[in-house]
Structures are given as structure tokens and as C-alpha cells.
Coordinates of C-alpha atoms and ligand atoms in Angstrom, one line a residue:
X1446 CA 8.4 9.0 -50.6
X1447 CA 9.6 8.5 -47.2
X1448 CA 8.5 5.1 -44.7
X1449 CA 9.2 5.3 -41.5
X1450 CA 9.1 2.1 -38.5
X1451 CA 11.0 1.3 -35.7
X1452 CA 12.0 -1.7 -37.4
X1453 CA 12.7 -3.0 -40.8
X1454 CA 13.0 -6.5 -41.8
X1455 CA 14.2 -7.4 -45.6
X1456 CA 12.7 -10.4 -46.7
X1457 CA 9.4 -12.0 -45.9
X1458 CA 10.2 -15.7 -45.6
X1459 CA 9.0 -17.3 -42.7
X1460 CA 11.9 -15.8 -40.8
X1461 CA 11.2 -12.5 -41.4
X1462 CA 7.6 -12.6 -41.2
X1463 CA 7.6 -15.0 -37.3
X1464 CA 10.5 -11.5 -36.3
X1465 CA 7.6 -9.2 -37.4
X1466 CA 5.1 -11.0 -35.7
X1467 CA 7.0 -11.0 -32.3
X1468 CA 8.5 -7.7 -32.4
X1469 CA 4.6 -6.9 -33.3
X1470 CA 3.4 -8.3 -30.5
X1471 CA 5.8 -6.0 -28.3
X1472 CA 4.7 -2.9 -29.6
X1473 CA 7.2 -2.3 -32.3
X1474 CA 6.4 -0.7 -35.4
X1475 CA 7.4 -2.8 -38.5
X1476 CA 7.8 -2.9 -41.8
X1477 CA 8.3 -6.2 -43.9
X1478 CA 9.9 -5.8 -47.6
X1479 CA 10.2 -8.3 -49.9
X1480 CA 10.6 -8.2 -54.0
X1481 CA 8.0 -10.5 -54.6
X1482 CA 5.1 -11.8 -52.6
X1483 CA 6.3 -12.4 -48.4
X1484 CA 6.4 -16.4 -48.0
X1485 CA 6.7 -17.8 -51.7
X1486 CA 10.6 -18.9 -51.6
X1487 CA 12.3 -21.5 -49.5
X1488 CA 9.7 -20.9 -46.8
X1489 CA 6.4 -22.1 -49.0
X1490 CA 8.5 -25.1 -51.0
X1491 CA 9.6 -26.8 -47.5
X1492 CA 8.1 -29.9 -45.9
X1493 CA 7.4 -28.3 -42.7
X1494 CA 8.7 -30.9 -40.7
X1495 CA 9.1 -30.5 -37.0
X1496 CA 11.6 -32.6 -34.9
X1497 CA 11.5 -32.7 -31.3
X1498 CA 14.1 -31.6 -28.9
X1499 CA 14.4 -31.4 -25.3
X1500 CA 15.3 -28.0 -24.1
X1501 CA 16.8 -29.1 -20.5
X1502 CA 19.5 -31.4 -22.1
X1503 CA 20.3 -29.3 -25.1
X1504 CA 23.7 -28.9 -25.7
X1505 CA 24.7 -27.8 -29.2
X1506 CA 23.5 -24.4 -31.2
X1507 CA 21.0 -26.8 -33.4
X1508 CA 19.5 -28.8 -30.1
X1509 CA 19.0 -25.3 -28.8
X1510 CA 16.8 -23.1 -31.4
X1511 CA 15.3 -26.7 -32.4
X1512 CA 14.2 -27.9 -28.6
X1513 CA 13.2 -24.0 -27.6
X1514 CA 11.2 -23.6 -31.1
X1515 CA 10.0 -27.2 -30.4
X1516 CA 8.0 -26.2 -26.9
X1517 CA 6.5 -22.9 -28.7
X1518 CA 4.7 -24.6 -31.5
X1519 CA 1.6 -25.6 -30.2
X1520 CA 0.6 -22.7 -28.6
X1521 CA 2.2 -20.5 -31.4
X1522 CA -0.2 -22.1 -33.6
X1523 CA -3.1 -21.4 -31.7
X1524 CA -2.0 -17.7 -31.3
X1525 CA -2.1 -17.4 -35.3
X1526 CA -5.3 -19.4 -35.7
X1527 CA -7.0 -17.1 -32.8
X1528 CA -5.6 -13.6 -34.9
X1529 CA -6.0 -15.1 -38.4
X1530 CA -8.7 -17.7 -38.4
X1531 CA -6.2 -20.2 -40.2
X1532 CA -5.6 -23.1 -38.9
X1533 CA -1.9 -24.0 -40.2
X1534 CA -2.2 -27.9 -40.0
X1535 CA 0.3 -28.1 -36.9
X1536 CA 0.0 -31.7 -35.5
X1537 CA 2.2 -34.3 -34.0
X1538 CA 2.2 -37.4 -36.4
X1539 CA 5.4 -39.3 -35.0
X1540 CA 8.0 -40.3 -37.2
X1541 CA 9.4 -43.7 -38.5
X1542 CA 13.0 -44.0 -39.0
X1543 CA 13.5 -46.8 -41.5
X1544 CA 17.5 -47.8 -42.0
X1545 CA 18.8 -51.2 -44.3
X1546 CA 21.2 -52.1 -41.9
X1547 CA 21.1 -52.3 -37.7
X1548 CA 24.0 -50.3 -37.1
X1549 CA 22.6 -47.2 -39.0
X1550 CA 19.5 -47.4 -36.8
X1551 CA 21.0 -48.2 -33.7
X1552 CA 23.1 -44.7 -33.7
X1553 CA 20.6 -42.9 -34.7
X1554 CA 18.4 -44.5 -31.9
X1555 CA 21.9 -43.2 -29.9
X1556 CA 22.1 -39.5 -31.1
X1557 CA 18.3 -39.3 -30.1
X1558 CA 18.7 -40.9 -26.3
X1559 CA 21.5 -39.1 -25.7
X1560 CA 19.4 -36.0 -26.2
X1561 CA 17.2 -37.1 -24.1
X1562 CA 14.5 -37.6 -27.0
X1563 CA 11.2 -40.1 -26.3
X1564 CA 12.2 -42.7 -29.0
X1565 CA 11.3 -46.4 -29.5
X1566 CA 13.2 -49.7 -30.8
X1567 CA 10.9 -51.3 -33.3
X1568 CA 11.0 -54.6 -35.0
X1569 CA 9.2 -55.7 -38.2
X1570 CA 5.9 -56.2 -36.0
X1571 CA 6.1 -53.0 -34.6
X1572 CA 7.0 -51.5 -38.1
X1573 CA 4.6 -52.8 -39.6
X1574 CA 1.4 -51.8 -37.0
X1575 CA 2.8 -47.8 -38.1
X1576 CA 3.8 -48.4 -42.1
X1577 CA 1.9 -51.7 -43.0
X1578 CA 2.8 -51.6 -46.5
X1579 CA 6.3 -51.1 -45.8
X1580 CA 8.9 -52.8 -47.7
X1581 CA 9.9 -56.4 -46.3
X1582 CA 14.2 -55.5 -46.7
X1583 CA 13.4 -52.8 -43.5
X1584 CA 13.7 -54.9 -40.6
X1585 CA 14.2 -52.6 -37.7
X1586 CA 13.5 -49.0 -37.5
X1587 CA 12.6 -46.7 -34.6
X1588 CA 9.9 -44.4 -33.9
X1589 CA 9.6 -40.7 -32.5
X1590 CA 6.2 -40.1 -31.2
X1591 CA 6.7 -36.1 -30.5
X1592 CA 7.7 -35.7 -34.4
X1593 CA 5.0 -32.8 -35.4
X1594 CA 4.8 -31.1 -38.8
X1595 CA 2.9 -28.0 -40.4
X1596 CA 1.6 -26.8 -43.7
X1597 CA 4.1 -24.4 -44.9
X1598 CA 1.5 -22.9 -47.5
X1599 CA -1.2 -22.2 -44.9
X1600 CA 1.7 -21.7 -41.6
X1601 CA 2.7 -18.4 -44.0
X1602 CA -0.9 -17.5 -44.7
X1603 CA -1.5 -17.8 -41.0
X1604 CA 1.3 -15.7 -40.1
X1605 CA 1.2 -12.9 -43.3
X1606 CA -2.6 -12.7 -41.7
X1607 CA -1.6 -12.6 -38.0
X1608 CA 1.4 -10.0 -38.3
X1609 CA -1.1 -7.5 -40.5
X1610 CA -4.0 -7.9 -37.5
X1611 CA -1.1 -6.6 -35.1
X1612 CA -0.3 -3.8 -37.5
X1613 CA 2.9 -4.8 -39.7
X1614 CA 3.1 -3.1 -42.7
X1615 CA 3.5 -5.8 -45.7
X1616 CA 5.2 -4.2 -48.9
X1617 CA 5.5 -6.7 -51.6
X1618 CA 7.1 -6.7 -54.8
X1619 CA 10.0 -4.2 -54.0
X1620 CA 12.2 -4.3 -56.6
X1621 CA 15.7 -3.0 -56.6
X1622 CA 16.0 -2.2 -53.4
X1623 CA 19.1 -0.8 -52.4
X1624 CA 21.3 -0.7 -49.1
X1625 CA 24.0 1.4 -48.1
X1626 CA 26.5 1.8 -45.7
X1627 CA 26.5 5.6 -43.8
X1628 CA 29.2 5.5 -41.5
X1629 CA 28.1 2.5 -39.3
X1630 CA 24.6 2.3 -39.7
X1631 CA 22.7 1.7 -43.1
X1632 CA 20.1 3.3 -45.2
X1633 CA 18.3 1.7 -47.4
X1634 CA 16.1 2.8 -50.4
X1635 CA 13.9 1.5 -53.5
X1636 CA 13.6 3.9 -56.3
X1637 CA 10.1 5.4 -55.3
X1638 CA 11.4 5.0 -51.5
X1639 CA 13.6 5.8 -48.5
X1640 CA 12.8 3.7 -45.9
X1641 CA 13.5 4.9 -42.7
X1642 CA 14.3 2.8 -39.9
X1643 CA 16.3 2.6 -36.3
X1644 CA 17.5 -1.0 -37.2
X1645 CA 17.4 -2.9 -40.5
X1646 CA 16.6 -6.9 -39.8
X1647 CA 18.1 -8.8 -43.2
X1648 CA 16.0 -12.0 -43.0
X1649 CA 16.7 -12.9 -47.4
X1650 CA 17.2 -16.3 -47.0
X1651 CA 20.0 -17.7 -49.8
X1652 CA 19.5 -14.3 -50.7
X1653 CA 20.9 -12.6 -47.9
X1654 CA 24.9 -13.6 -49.0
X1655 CA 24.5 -10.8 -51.9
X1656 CA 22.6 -8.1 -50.1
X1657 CA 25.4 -8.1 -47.7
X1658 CA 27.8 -7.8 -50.5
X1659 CA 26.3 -4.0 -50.4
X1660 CA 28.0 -3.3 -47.1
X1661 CA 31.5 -5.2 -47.9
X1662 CA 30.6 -8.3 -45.5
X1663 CA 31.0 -11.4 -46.8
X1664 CA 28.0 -13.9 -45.3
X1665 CA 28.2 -17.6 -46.7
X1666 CA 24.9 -18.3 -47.0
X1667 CA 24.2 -19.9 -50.9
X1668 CA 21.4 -21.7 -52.4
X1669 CA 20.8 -25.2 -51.8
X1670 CA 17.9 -26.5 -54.0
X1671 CA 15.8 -29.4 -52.7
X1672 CA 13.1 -30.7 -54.8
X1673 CA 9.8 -32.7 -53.7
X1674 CA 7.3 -34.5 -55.7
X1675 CA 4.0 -34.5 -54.2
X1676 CA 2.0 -37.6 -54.6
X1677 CA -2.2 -38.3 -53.5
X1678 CA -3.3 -41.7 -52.7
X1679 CA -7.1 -42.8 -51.7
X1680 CA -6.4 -44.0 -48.8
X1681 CA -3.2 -43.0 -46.5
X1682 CA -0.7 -46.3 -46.1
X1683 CA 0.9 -44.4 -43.1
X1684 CA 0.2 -41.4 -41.1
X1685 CA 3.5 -40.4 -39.4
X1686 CA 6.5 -38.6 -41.2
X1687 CA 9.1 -41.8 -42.9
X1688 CA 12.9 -40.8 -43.1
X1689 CA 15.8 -42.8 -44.1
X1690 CA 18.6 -40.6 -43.5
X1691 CA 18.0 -37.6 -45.3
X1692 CA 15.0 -38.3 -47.5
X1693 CA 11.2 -38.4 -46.5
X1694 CA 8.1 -38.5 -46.6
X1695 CA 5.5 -36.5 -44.9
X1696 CA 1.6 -37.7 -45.4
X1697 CA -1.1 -34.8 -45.1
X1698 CA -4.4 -35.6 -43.4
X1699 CA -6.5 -35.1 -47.3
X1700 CA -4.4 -37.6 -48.5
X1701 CA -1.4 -36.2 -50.0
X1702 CA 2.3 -37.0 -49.7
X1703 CA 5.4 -34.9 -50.1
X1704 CA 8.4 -37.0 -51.1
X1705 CA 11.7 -35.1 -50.5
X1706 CA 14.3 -34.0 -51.0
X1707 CA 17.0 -33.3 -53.0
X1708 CA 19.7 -31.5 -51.7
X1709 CA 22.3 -29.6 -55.3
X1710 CA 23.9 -26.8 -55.3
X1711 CA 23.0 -25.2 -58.6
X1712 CA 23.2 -21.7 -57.8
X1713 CA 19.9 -20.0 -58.0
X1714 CA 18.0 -22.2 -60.4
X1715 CA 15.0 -23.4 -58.7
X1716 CA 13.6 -26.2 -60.9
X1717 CA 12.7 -29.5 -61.3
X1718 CA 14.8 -31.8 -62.8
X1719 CA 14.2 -35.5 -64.1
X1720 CA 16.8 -37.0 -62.4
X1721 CA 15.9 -35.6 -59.2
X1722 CA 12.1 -36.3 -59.6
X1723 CA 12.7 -39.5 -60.8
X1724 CA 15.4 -40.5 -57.7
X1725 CA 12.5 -39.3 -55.1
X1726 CA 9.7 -41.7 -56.9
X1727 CA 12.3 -44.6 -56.6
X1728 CA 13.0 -43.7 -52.8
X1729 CA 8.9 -43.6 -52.4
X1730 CA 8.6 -47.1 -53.9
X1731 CA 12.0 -48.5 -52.3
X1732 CA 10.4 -47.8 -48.9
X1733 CA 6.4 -48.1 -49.6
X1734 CA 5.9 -50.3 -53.2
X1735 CA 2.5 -49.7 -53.3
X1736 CA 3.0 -45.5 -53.8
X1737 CA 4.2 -47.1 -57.4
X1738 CA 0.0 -46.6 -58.3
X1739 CA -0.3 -42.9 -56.8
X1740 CA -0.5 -40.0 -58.6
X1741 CA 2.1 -37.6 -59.1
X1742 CA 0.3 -34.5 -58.1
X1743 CA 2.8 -32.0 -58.8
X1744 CA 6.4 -30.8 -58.3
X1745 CA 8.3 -27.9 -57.2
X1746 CA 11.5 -26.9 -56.1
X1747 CA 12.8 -24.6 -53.1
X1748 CA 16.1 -22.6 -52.5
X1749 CA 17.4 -23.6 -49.0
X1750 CA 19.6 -21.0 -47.5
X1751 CA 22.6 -22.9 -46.9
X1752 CA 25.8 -22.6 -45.1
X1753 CA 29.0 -23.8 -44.0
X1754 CA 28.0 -25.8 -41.0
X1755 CA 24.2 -25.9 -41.9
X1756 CA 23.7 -23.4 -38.8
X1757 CA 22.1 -20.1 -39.0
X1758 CA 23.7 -17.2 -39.0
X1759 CA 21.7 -14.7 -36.0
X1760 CA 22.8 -11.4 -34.5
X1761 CA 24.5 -8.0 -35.4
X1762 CA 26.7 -7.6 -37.9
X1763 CA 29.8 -6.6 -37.0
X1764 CA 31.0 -3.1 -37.8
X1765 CA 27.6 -1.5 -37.9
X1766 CA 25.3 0.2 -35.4
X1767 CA 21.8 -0.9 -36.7
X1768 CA 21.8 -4.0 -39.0
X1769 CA 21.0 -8.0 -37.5
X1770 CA 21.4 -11.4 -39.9
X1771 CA 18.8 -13.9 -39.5
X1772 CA 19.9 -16.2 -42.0
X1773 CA 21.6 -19.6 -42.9
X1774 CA 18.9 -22.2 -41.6
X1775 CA 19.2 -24.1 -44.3
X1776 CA 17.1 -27.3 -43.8
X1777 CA 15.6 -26.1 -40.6
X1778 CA 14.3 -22.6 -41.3
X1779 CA 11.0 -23.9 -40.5
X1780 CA 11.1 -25.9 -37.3
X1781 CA 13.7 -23.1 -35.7
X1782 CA 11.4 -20.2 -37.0
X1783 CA 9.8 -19.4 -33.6
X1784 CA 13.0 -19.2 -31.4
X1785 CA 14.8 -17.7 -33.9
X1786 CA 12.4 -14.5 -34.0
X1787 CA 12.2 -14.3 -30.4
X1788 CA 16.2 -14.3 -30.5
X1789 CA 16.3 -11.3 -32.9
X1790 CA 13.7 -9.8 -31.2
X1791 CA 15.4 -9.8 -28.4
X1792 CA 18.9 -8.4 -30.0
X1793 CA 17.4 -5.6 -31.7
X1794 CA 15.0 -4.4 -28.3
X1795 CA 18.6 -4.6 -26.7
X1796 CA 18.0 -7.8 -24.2
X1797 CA 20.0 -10.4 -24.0
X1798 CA 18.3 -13.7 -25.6
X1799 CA 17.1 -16.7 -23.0
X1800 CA 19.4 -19.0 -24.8
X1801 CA 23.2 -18.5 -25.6
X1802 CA 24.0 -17.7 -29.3
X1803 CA 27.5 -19.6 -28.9
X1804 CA 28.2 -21.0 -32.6
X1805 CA 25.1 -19.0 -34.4
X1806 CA 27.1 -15.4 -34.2
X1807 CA 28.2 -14.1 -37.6
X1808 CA 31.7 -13.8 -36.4
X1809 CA 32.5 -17.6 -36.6
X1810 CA 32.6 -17.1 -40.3
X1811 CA 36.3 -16.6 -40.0
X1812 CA 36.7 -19.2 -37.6
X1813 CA 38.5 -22.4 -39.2
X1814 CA 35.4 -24.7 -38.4
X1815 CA 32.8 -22.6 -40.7
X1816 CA 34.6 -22.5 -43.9
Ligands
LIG2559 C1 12.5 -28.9 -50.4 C2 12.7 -28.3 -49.0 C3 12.2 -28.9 -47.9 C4 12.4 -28.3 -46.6 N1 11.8 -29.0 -45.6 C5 11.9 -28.4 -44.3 C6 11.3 -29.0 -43.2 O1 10.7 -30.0 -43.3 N2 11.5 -28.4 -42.0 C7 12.2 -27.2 -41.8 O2 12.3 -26.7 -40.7 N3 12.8 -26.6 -42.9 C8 12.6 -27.1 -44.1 N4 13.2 -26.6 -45.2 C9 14.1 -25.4 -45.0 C10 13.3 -24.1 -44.8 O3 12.3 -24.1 -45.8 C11 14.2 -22.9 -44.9 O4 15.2 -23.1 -44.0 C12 13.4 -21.7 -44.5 O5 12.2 -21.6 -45.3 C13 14.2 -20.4 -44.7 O6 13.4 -19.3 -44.5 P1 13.9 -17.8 -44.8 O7 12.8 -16.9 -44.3 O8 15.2 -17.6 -44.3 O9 14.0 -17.8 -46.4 P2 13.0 -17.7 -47.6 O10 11.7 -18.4 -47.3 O11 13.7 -18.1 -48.8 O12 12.6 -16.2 -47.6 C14 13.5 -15.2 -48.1 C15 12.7 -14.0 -48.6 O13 13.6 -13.0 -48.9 C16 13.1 -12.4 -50.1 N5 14.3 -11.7 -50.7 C17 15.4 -12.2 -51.3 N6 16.2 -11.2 -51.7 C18 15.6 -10.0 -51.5 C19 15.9 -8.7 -51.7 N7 17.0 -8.3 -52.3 N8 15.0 -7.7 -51.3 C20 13.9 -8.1 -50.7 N9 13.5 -9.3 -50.4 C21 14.3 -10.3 -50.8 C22 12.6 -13.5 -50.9 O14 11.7 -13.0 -51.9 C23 11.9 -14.4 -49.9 O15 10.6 -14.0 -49.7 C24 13.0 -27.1 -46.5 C25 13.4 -26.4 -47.7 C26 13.3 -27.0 -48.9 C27 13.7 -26.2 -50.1

């Protein structure tokens, strides 16, 4: 059987699925392939955090897709809940940044005023008016009143919803599909299919390392597993996003909280594990004691797609005519989702992207920085 689009795009994480939904948008025709059902990896397990950024200062690759994604959210939500009739649970909630010791705060109080970030110093009063239960060894701690977040499970239901009311063809559980190089472009087939296509978007996620294997480019993108515990309460102690350095925790509006996350590199085994579960209850309690009576709701575990220098790998691959990488976000697939599709959209339409793609090109994988 033979499928024909304009466009297809391998993998239906949230990647995959916000590219559809722009190139969508434009008039393309796409299809959207995944071996299991789109938006049930790394994409569904996340937190769906959103940092802020300011796109007039932005200076690095990161500040760039984050600050540019940043601005789209809000109205990119309203688009999905106008097509879909979900509402993904996008709202700004601030965050708390909680450190031991003043000199950890005061840089990270640093990184974000020299990004030109809306932050405040707080003191134990001012902790405690946003985290009243907070433990007493915090001190100091600042606050990010643009911090937003979204409900990854409903954000994907939103968007799988939205791209199908603009016409994206959704094929799920495609097993064994194969890719292959002709000359400089690529077919690619399943065993019931050939899918024919002008260009071929691979969007896999920590996936998309060993599909590339199948045109002799090496892409180091691997699995990083983080795993959250999910706790409810009765009544929410805090309602803005809690980090201390890596780790956090993210309240929902009905109550629950996800406490993450672990960051191993154990290949593709996406689990739960007792040590990890265990070192994200202790973190809740370190920071909040009183989480020590909520219930543990439920667990899961998420593959991030991780590489070298935690950036995302966007753009053509080199040697071939009609094949693009979106892939690599690692922990920020989410938050960066929505400039990152309009950047592939934009490379495979043949435009140049609105924001330079210096450090996110899949060529600096043999530069001495990325390995
Ligand atoms: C615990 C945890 C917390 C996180 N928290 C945040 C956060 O707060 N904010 C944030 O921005 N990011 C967060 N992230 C990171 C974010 O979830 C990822 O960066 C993002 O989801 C990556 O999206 P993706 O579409 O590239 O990959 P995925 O969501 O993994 O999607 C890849 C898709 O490709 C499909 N696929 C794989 N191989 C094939 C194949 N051979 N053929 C067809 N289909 C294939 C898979 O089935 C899957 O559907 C978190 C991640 C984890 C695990």
C-alpha cells in the first residue's frame, strides 16, 4: 500500500506532533508515524514545566528556543483549546528557588538578571508568605513570577486533537518501520507500507540515535531516564513550581504534586526504581516536612532524549536531500516544543528560521565541545 504527503514526520512525541501542527496550519500535508500511540514516551512522563526567557537579551542556543517558545505559549494554548476543546492546564504559577547556602542562590539570582529575567530576592518572611510549610534550614530563596507550566497528558491530547482538526494523518502503532538511503534522499517503508514523502522529519526522541544508524549518521542522542513520584494532598501547601537545583516540585490545581526527577543513564529501561523513588520522597520532605502524610499516588518513569551538551539537535542532515533532525532536547523538549516546530517548519518550507540555529546544527557533533 502506498501513503503519500508532503511531509512525513517519524515519531509523535510532542515534537513531532507541535511540527505537524504548524506545518498543518500552513497547508502542508502530513503524516505522523509512530510505533505505538503518538505522545506516550518522554513527552507524556515530563513535568511540563515552563521557564521564562526574554527573547531581546537572548544570547545562547538554550535562551533562544526557551525565550521565543516562552512568548508563544499562551496564545498557542488558546489555539489548541479553540481546535480541540481541551484545555491543556497552561498557567503561570511562579517558581520558588530554595538553595542551603547564600552563594548558591545568589548566582542563580545572577544567571537569571543577567538574562534579563523578572526575579525576586526573598528572605525567610517572603519564603514563607509563597511555601508556608517550608523547611526552617531554607533561609533565602528567590522567586520567578513568569514560571508557567502545562499538563503534559492533556497538552498531547490537545495537540493529537488539534493537528487531526487541521487534517494530519495520525498512524499509530507502526512497527518495524524501515528507512533507507537512495542516493541522497530516503525512502522509508513498514511492511504493509511505502510511505511516500518529499521530506522525512525524524522527531524519535532517545530513539532517533538508532533510526539514524539506518543512513550511516551517527546522532548522539541516548536515553536519559528521570523518574517522578506523584503525590495528592487535601489541601495544596504551595502553589508555584519548588526547585533546588535540579529537582522539583510542580503542584497541580486538583491537588496533586509531581516530585522529580531523577536523571540515570540506563539505557532504555524505563522503570521505577526504589532508590530513585525513595531519594525524590526524601527531597519532598527535606524541602516541605509536612508532604511526609501525602499519598503516594503513583509513579512512572520517562526516557529524556539526551545529548552531549543537553541541546537539541535541529536541521538537515548532512549528506541528504530530504531528511531534518528534531531531536536531543533532553530536559526541555517541552518548554522548547513550540519554537522548535516553527524552526523545522521553516527548514523544510525552505525559509530561513527567525532565530539563528548557531550551536543546534547537527554538524557540531564533530566539533570538540559536543562530545
Ligand atoms: C521525568 C521527566 C521530566 C521532564 N520534565 C520536563 C519539563 O518540566 N519541561 C520540559 O520542557 N521538558 C521536560 N522533560 C523533557 C521532555 O519530556 C522531553 O525533552 C520531550 O518530551 C522530548 O520530546 P520528543 O518528542 O523529542 O520525544 P518523545 O516524547 O520521547 O517522543 C518520541 C516518539 O518517537 C516514537 N518513536 C521512537 N522510535 C520510533 C520508530 N523507530 N518509529 C516510529 N516512532 C518511533 C516514540 O514512540 C515516541 O512517541 C522531562 C522528561 C522527563 C522524562
Amino acid at each position: 500500500m502506498q501513503h503519500g504527503s508532503d511531509i512525513l514526520i517519524i515519531g509523535g512525541g510532542v515534537v513531532g506532533l507541535t511540527t505537524a501542527f504548524r506545518l498543518a496550519g500552513q497547508g502542508v500535508s502530513v503524516t505522523v508515524v509512530d510505533r505505538q500511540r503518538v505522545g506516550s514516551e518522554a513527552s507524556w512522563a515530563g513535568a511540563g514545566m515552563l521557564p521564562p526567557g526574554n527573547s531581546v537579551t537572548a544570547a545562547t542556543p538554550d535562551a533562544r528556543l526557551r525565550s521565543w517558545s516562552y512568548d508563544m505559549w499562551d496564545t498557542f494554548s488558546a489555539e489548541l483549546r479553540e481546535l480541540s476543546g481541551i484545555d491543556n492546564g497552561y498557567r503561570k504559577c511562579g517558581a520558588v528557588e530554595v538553595g542551603t547556602d547564600d552563594a548558591t542562590v545568589e548566582s542563580q539570582i545572577k544567571q537569571w538578571q543577567t538574562e534579563g529575567l523578572d526575579c525576586d530576592t526573598l528572605d525567610r518572611g517572603m519564603l514563607e508568605r509563597y511555601v508556608p510549610g517550608l523547611h526552617p534550614q531554607f533561609q533565602r530563596g528567590a522567586f520567578l513570577p513568569e514560571f508557567a507550566q502545562v499538563r503534559n497528558p492533556r497538552h498531547l491530547k490537545a495537540l493529537t486533537a488539534a493537528c487531526q482538526s487541521l487534517g494530519v494523518e495520525i498512524l499509530e502503532c507502526v512497527d518495524c518501520l524501515s528507512i533507507c538511503a537512495k542516493g541522497s534522499a530516503v525512502e522509508v517503508t513498514s511492511p504493509s507500507r511505502h510511505f511516500g514523502a518529499d521530506r522525512v522529519c525524524l522527531t524519535a526522541g532517545a530513539w532517533t540515535g538508532q533510526l539514524m544508524k539506518s543512513l550511516g549518521v551517527g546522532l548522539p542522542v541516548s536515553p536519559v531516564r528521570g523518574q517522578i513520584a506523584q503525590l495528592r494532598v487535601n489541601q495544596l501547601p504551595f502553589s508555584c513550581v519548588i526547585e533546588q537545583g535540579r529537582r522539583y516540585m510542580v503542584p497541580r490545581a486538583d491537588g496533586l504534586i509531581l516530585v522529580g526527577s531523577t536523571e540515570e543513564h540506563a539505557g532504555f529501561e524505563k522503570r521505577n526504581t526504589s532508590e530513585g523513588i525513595s531519594g525524590l520522597l526524601a527531597f519532598a520532605q527535606s524541602i516541605v516536612p509536612e508532604l511526609r502524610s501525602a499519598e503516594v499516588v503513583r509513579c512512572w518513569a520517562g526516557l529524556r532524549p539526551g545529548s552531549p551538551d543537553e541541546l537539541p539537535f535541529l536541521g538537515p542532515v548532512p549528506g541528504y536531500d530530504n531528511v531534518f533532525v528534531g531531536a536531543g532536547h533532553y530536559r526541555s523538549g517541552l518548554q522548547m516544543s513550540p519554537a522548535t516546530a516553527t524552526v523545522l517548519a521553516d527548514l523544510m518550507l525552505g525559509r530561513a528560521p527567525a532565530i539563528s540555529l548557531d550551536g543546534l546544527d547537527l554538524t557540531r557533533t564533530t566539533r570538540p565541545s559536543a562530545v
